[in-house]
Tab-separated table of C-alpha atoms (C1' of nucleotides) in Angstrom:
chain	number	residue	atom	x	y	z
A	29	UNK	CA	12.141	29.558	-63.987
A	30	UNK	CA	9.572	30.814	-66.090
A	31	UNK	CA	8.013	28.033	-68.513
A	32	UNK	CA	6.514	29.571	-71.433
A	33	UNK	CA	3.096	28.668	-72.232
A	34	UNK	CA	1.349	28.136	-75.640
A	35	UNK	CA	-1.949	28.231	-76.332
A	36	UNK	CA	-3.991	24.830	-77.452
A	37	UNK	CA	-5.146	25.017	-80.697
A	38	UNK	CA	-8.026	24.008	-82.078
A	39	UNK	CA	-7.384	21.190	-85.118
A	40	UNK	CA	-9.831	22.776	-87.535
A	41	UNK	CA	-7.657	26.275	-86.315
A	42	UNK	CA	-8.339	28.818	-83.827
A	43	UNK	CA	-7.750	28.366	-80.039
A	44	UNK	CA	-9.083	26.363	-77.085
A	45	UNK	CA	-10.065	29.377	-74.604
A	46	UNK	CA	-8.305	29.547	-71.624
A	47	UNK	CA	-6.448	26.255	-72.456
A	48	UNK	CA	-2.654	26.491	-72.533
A	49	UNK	CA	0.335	23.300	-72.627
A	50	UNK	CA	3.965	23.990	-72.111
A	51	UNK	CA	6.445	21.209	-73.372
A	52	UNK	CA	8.143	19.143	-71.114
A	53	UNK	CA	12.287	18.410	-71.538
A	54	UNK	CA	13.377	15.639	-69.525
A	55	UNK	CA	9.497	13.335	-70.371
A	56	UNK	CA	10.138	11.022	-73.083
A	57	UNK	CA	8.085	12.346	-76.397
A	58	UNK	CA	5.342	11.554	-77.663
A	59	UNK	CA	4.060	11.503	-81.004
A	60	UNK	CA	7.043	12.721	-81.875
A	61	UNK	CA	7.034	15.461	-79.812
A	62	UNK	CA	7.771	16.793	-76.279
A	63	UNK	CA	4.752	15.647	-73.691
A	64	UNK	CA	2.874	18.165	-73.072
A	65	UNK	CA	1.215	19.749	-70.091
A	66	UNK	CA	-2.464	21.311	-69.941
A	67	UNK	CA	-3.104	23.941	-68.283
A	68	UNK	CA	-5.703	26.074	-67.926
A	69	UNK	CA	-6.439	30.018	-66.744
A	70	UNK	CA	-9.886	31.640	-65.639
A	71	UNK	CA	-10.568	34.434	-63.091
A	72	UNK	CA	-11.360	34.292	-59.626
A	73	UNK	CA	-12.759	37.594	-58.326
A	74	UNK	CA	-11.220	39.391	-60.715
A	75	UNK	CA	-7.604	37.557	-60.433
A	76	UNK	CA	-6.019	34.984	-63.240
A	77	UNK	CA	-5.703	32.145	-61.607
A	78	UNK	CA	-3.697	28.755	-63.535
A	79	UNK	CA	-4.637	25.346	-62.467
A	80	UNK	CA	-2.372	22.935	-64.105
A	81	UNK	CA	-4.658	19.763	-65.124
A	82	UNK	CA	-2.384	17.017	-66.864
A	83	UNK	CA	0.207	15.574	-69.225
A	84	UNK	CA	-0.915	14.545	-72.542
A	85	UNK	CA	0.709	10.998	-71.861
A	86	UNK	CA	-1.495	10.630	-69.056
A	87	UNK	CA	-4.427	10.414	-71.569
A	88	UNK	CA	-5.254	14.484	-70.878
A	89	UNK	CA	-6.470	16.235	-74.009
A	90	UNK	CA	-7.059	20.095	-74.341
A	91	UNK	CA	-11.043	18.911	-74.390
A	92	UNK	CA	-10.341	17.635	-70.785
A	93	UNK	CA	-8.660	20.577	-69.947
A	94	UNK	CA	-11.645	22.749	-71.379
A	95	UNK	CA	-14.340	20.339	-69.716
A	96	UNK	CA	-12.594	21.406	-66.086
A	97	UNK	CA	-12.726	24.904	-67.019
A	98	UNK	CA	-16.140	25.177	-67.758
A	99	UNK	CA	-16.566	23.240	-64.506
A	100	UNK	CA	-14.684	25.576	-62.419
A	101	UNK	CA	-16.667	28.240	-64.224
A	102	UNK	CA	-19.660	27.337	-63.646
A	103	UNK	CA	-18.857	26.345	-60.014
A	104	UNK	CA	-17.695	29.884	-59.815
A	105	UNK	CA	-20.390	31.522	-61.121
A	106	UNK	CA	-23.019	29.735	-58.360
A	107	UNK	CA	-20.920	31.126	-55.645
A	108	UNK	CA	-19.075	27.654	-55.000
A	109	UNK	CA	-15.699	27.208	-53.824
A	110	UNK	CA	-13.262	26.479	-56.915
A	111	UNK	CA	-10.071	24.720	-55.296
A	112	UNK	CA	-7.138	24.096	-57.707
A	113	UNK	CA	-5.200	21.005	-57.178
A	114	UNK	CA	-2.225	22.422	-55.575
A	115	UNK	CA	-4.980	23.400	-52.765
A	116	UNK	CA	-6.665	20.329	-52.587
A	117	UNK	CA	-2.961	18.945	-51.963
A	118	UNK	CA	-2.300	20.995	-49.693
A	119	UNK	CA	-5.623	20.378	-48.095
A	120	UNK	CA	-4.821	16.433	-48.274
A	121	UNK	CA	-1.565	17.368	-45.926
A	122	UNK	CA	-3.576	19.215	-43.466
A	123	UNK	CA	-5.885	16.166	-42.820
A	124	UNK	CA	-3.291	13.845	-42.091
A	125	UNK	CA	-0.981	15.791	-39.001
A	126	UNK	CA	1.486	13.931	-37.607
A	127	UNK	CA	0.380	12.654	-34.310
A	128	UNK	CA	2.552	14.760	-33.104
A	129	UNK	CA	0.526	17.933	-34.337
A	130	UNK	CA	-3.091	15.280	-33.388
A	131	UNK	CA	-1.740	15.456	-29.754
A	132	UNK	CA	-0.936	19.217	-29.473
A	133	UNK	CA	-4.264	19.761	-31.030
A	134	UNK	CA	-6.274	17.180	-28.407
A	135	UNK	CA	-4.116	18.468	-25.450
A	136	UNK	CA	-5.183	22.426	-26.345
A	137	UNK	CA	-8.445	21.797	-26.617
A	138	UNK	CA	-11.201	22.503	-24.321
A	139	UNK	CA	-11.846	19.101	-23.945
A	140	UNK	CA	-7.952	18.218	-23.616
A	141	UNK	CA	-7.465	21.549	-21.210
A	142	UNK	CA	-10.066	19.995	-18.869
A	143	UNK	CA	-9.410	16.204	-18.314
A	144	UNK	CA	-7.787	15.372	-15.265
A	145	UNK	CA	-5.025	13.002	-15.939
A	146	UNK	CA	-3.847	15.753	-18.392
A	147	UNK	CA	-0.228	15.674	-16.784
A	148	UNK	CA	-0.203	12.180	-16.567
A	149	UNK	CA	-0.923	11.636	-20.253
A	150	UNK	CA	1.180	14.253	-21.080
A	151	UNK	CA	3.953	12.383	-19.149
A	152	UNK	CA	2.784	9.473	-21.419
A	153	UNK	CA	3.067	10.671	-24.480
A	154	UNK	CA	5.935	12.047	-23.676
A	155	UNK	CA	7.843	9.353	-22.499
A	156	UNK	CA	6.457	6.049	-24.187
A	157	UNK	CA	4.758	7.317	-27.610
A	158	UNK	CA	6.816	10.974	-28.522
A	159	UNK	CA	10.025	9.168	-29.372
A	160	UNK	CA	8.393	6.218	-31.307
A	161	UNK	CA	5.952	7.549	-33.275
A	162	UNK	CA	5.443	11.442	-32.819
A	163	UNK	CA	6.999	12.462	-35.988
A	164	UNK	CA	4.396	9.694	-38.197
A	165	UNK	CA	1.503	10.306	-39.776
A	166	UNK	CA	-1.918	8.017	-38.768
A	167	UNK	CA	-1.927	7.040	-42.638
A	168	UNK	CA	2.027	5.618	-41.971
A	169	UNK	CA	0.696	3.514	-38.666
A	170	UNK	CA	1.183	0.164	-39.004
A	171	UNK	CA	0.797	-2.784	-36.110
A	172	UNK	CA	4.420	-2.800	-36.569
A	173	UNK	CA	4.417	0.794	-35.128
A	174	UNK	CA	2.538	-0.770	-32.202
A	175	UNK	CA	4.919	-3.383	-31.737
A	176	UNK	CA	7.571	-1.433	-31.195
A	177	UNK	CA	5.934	-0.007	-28.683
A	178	UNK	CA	5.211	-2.990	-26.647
A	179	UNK	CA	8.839	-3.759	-27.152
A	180	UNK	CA	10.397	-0.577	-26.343
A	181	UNK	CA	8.250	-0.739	-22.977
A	182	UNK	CA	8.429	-4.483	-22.303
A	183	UNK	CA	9.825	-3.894	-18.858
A	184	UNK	CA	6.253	-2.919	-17.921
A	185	UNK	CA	3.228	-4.095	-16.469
A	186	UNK	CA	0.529	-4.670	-19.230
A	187	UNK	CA	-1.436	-1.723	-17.434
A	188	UNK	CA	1.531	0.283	-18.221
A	189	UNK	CA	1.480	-0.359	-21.863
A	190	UNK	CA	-2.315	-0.939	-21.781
A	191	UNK	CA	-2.562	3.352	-20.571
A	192	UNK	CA	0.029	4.275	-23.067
A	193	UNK	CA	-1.518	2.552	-26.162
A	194	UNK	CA	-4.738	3.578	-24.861
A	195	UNK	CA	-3.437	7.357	-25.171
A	196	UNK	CA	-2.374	6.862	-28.699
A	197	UNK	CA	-5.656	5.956	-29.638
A	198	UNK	CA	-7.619	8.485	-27.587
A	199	UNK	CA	-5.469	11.256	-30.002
A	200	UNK	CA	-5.902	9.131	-33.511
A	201	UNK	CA	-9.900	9.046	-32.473
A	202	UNK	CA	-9.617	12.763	-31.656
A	203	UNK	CA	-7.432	13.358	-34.787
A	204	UNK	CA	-10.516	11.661	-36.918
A	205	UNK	CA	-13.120	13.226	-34.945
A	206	UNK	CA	-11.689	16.904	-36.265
A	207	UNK	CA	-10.229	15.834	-39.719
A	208	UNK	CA	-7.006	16.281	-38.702
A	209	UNK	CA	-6.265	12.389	-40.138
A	210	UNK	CA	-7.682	9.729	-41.872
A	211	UNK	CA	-9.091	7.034	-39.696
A	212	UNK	CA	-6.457	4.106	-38.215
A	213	UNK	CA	-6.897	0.574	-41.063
A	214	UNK	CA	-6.297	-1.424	-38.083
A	215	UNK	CA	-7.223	-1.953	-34.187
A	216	UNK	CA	-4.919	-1.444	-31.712
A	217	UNK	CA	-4.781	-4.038	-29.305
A	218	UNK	CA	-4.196	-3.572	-25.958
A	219	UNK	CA	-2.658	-6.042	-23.713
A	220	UNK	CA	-4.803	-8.348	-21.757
A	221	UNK	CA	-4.662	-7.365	-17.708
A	222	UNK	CA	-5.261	-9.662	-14.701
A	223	UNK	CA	-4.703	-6.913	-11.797
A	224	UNK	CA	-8.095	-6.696	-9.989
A	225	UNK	CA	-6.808	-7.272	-6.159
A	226	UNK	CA	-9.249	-7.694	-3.065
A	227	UNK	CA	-7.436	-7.126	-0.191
A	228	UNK	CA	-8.196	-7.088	3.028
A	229	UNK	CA	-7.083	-7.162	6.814
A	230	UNK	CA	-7.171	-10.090	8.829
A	231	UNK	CA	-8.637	-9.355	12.452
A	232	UNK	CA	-5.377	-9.255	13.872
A	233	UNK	CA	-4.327	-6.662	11.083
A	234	UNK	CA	-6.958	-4.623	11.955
A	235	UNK	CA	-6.640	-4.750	15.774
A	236	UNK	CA	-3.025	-3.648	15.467
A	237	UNK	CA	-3.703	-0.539	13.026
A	238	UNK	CA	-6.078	1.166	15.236
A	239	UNK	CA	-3.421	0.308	18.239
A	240	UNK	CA	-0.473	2.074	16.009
A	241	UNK	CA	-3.308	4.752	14.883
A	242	UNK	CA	-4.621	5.367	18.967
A	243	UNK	CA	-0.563	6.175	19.858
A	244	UNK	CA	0.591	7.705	16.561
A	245	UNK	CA	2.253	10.801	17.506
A	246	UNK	CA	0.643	12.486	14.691
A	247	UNK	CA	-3.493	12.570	15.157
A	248	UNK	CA	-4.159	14.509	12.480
A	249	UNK	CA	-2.681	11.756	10.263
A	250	UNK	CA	-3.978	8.729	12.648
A	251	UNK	CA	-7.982	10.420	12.216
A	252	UNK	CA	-7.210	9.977	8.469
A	253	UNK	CA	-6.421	6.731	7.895
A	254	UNK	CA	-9.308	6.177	10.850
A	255	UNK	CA	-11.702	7.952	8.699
A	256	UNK	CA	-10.590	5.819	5.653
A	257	UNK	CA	-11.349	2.700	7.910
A	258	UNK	CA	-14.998	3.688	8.789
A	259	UNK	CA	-16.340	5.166	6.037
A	260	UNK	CA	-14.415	3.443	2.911
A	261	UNK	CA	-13.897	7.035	1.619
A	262	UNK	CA	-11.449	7.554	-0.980
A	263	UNK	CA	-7.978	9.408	-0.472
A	264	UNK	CA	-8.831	12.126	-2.503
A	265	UNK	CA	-12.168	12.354	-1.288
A	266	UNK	CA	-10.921	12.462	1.904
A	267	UNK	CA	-8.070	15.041	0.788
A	268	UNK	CA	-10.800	17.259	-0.666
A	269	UNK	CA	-13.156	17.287	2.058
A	270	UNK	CA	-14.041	20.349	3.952
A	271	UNK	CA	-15.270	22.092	6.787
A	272	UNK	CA	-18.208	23.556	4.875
A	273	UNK	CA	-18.909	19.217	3.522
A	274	UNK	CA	-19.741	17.845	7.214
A	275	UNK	CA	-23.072	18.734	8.362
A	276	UNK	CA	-23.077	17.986	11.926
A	277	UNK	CA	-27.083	18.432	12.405
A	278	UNK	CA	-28.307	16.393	9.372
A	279	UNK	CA	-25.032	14.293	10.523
A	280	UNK	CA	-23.875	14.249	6.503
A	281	UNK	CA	-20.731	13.761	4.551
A	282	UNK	CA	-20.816	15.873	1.339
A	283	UNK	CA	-18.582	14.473	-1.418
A	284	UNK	CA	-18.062	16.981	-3.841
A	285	UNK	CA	-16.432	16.424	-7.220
A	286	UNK	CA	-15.739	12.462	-6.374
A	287	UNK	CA	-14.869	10.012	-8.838
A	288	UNK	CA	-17.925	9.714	-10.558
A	289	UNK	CA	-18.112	13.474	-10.916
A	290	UNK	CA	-21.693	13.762	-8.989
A	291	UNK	CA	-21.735	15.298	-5.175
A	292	UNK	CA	-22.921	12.491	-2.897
A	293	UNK	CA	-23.638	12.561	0.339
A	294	UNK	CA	-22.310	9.743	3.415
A	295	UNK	CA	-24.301	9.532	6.175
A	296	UNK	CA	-22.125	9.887	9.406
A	297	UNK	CA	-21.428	7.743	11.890
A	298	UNK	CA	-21.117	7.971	15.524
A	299	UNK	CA	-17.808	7.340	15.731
A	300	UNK	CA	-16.976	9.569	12.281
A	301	UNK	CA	-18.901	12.315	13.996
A	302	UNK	CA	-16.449	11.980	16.945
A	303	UNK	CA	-13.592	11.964	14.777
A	304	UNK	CA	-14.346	14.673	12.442
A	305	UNK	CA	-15.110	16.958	15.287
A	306	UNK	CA	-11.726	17.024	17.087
A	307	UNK	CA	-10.092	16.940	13.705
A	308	UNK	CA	-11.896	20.385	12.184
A	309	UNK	CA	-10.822	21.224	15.815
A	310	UNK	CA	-7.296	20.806	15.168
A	311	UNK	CA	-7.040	22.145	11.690
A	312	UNK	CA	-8.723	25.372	12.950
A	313	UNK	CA	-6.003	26.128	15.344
A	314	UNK	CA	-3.369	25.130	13.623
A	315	UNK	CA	-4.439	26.906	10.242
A	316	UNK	CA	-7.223	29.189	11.221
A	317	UNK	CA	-7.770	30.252	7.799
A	318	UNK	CA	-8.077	26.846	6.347
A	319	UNK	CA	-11.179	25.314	4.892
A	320	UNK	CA	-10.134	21.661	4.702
A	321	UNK	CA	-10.809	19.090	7.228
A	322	UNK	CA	-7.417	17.824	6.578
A	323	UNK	CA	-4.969	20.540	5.502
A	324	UNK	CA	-1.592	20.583	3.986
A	325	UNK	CA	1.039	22.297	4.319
A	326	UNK	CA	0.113	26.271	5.213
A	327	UNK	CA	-3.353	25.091	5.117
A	328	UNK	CA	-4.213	24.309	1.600
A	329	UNK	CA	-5.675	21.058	-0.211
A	330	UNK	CA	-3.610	18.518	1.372
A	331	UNK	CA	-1.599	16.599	-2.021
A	332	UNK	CA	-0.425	13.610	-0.228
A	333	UNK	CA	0.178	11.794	2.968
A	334	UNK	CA	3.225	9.331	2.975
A	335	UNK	CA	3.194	9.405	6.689
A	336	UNK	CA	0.341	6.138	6.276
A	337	UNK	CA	3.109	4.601	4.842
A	338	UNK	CA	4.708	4.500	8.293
A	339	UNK	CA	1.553	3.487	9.926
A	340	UNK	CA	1.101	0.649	7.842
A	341	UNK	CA	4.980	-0.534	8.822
A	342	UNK	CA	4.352	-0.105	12.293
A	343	UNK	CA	1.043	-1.866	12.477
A	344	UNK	CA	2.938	-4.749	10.428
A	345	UNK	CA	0.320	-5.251	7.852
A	346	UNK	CA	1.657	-6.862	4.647
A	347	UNK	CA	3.934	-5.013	2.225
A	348	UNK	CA	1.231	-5.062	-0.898
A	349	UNK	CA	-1.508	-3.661	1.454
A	350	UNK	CA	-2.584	-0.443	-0.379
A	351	UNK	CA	-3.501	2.019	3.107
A	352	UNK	CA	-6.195	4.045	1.667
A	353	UNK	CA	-7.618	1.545	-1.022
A	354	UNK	CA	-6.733	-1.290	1.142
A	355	UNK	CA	-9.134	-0.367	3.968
A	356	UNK	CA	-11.656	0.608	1.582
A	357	UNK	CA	-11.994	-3.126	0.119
A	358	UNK	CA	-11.374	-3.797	4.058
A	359	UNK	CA	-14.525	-1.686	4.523
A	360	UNK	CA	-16.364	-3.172	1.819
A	361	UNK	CA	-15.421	-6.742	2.598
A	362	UNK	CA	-16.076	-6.284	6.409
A	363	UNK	CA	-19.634	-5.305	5.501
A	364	UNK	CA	-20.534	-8.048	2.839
A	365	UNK	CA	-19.174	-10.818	5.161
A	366	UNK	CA	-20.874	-9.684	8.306
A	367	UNK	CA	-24.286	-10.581	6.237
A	368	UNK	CA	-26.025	-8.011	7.459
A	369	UNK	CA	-25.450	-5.490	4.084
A	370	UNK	CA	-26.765	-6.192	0.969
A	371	UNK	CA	-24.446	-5.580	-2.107
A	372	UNK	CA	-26.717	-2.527	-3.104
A	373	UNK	CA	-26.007	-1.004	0.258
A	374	UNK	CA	-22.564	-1.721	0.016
A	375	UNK	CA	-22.511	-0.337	-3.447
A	376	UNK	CA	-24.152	3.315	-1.780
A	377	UNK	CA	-22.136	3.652	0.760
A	378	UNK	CA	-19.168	3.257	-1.436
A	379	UNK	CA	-20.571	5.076	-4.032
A	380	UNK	CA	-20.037	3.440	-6.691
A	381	UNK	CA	-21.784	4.160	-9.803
A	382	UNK	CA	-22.365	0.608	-10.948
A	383	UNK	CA	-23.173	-2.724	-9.547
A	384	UNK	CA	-20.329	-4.034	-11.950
A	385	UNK	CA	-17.529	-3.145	-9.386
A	386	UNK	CA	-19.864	-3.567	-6.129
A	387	UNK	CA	-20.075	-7.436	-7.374
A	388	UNK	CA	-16.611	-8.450	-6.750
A	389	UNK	CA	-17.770	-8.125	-3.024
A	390	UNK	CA	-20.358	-10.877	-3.275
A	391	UNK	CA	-17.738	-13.563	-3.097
A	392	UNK	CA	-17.605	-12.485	0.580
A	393	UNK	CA	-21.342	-12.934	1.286
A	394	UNK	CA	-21.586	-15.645	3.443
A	395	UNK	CA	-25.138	-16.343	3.369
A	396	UNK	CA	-25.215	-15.950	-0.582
A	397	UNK	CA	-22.325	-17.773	-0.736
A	398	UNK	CA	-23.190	-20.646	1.325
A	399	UNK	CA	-26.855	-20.944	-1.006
A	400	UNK	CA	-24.903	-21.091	-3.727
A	401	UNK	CA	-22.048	-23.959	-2.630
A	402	UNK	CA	-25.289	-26.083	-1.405
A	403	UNK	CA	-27.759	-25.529	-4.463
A	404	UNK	CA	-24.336	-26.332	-6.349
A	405	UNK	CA	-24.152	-29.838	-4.632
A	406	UNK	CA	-27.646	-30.481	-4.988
A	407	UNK	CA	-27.578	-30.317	-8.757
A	408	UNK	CA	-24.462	-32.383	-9.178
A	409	UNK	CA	-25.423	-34.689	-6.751
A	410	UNK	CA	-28.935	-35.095	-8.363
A	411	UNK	CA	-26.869	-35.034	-11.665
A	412	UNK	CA	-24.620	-38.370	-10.388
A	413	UNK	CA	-27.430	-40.135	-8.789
A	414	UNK	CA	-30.140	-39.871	-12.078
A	415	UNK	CA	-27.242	-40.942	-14.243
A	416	UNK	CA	-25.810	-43.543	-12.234
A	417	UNK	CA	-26.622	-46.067	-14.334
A	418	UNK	CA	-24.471	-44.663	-17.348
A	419	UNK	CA	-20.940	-44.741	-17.205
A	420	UNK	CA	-20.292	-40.983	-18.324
A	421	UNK	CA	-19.790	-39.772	-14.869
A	422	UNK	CA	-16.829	-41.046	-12.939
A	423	UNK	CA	-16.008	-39.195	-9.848
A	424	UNK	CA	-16.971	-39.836	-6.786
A	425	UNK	CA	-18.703	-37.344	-4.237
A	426	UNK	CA	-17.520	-37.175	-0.701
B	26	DC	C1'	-21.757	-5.852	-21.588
B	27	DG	C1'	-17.434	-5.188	-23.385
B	28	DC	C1'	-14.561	-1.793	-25.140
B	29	DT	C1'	-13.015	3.089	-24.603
B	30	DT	C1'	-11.960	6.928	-21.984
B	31	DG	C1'	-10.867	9.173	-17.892
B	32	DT	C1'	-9.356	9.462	-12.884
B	33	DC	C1'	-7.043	8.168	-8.867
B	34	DT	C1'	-3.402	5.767	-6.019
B	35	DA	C1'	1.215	3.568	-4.970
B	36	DG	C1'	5.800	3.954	-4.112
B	37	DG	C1'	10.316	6.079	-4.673
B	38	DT	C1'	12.856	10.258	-3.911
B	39	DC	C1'	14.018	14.459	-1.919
B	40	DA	C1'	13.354	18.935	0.139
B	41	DA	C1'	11.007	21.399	3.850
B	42	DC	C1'	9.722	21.344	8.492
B	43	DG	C1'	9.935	20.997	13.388
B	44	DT	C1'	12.267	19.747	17.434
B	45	DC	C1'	15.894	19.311	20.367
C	20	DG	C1'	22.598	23.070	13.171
C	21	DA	C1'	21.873	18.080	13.298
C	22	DC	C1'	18.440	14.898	12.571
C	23	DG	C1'	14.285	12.468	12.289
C	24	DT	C1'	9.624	13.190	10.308
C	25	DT	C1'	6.483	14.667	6.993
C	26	DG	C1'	4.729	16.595	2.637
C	27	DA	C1'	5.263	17.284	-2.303
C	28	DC	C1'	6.372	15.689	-6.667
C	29	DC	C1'	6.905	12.282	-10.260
C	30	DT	C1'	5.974	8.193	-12.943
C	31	DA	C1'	4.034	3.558	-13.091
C	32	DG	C1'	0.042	1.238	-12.501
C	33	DA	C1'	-4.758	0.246	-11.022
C	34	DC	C1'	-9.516	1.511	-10.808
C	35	DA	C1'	-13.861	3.380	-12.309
C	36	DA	C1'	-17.141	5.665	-15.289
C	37	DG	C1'	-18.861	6.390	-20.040
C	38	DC	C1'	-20.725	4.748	-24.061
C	39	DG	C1'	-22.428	2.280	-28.160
DNA sequence: CGCTTGTCTAGGTCAACGTC
DNA sequence: GACGTTGACCTAGACAAGCG
């Protein structure tokens, strides 16, 4: 409906330029009048453009209205860009997406194309955070919000929730980083996670896998989990690895593309040497096209291998024994308790990238750990025999 | 060095495969 | 063609690197 416009006039007569009002019906008056609104008109390249600016009960006057207009004019003039309010509105909405529009935006970009777990946290989203919250806006959020999340997926283990919650903050934090939303007024917490498992085989264990590995039916799966066993390699790594990786003079392992990102190299063992050659052996005539050490089905990048599943049934090792992970710690553990490695040499051959995860194999150090238990003693004993004469300590030493 | 981000594995299920 | 075995796929969950 067209509103008519009237032009502001000047009290000491003649007009306000470019400064109109048009009288509202349902406001209450003022001054005995309708309230008014102020708007004004000036041209941007070449086109009349109207910015509305304010009711007269909300303390706007047509000298406010012609203070913006100069404004705007003068903005104009330098070459500036002159938004009207309805724009910077508009603008407002387009910085706070729904998370929703945050997580189509992370997932499509180059960064989002490229990350690895992309269908897992897709499956995440998805499944744990779509339903809940898709649909909100980061400036709705509250720690209710998260709550409900928690709740809705309290039948899981704090990891679980821990890599869903996780997700929704990796989009908010991408949503800020691109001024998609406003920042988040309050942390998410994550749930607290005691998972870390060391596991190892007991001799026994280990005696029987490599008897259930030496019959398997299936070598090509047997050499696997063998490989697994002397090297500590990873499943992937091992999944990955191909013909072109194994150096037989320089007698090297190249992992390409491993955890960490950066190639590495293994050194090769006897034994691995052995291994590796009748197993290229056996993936060349059985897929003579193939380049992987251990192929998949019609010779491609071998996904998965549920057959060690089997093995580790057969060879009666315990139900929560991981195969591939499992003989890695094995690996580890085998080395740090034999004395003979130190953690840093443990920590190369495994790879790893920091000491950090290396450490949790010092516990099996027996030298280091025996040093420790008796310089322990020593100090408390000291400690009980210098106060002896107090009555603070109490216990007794054996 | 702890929090944040990213990557990999486990385990269940089911279809494809290979063998007889 | 029946049947046991294996590989692929999917989601939950753990592990590891990055980073301030």
């Amino acid at each position: 409906m067209a509103t008519k416009y009237e032009r502001a006039k000047k009290k000491g007569g003649g007009y306000y330029t470019g400064v109109y009002y048009y009288e509202s019906k349902t406001r209450p008056r003022l001054h005995g009048h309708p309230d008014r609104c102020f708007v004004i008109s000036y041209k941007v390249d070449g086109k009349k453009r109207w910015e509305k600016i304010g009711w007269e009960s909300e303390g706007y006057t047509p000298q406010i209205a012609t203070e913006i207009r100069a404004k705007r004019i003068r903005a104009l003039r330098h070459g500036e860009e002159v938004k009207t309010s309805r724009e910077l509105r508009a603008e407002k909405r387009k910085t706070n997406r729904t998370l929703e529009e945050i997580k189509e935006a992370y997932f499509s970009s180059n960064k989002g194309q490229s990350i690895k777990g992309r269908k897992t946290d897709l499956n995440r989203w998805d499944k744990h955070l779509k339903p809940l919250v898709g649909a909100k806006r980061v400036s709705e959020l509250s720690p209710f919000d998260i709550e409900r999340i928690k709740k809705a997926m309290a039948d899981k283990k704090p990891a679980t929730i821990a890599n869903a919650l996780e997700l929704l903050r990796r989009i908010i934090n991408f949503g800020i980083k691109h001024g998609l939303c406003p920042s988040l007024k309050f942390t998410i917490e994550l749930p607290q996670k005691d998972n870390e498992v060391t596991e190892y085989l007991t001799e026994d264990e280990a005696r029987r896998l490599v008897e259930v590995l030496d019959s398997w039916p299936n070598q090509d799966v047997a050499r696997m989990v063998k490989l697994a066993m002397l090297t500590g390699m990873r499943r992937g790594e091992i999944f990955k690895l191909k013909i072109e990786d194994v150096d037989f003079t320089q007698g090297l392992i190249t992992l390409v593309d491993p955890k960490g990102g950066k190639t590495e190299h293994l050194p090769m063992s006897e034994p691995v040497r052995e291994l590796l050659r009748d197993q290229i052996a056996w993936a060349k005539e059985r897929y003579p096209e193939t380049q992987f050490v251990f192929p998949g089905r019609g010779g491609g990048q071998r996904v998965d291998c549920s057959a060690v599943e089997r093995i580790k049934e057969a060879a009666g090792l315990p139900k929560s024994f991981r195969p591939f992970h499992g003989l890695r710690h094995h690996f580890a553990v085998t080395l740090a308790s034999s004395g003979n490695f130190t953690l840093d040499m443990i920590g190369e051959l495994l790879t790893h990238k920091d000491t950090k995860v290396t450490r949790r194999y010092a516990k099996f150090l027996p030298e280091a750990k025996k040093k420790a238990a008796e310089e322990a003693a020593r100090l408390i004993s000291e400690n009980v025999d210098s106060s002896s004469t107090g009555k603070v300590v109490t216990f007794k030493l054996r």
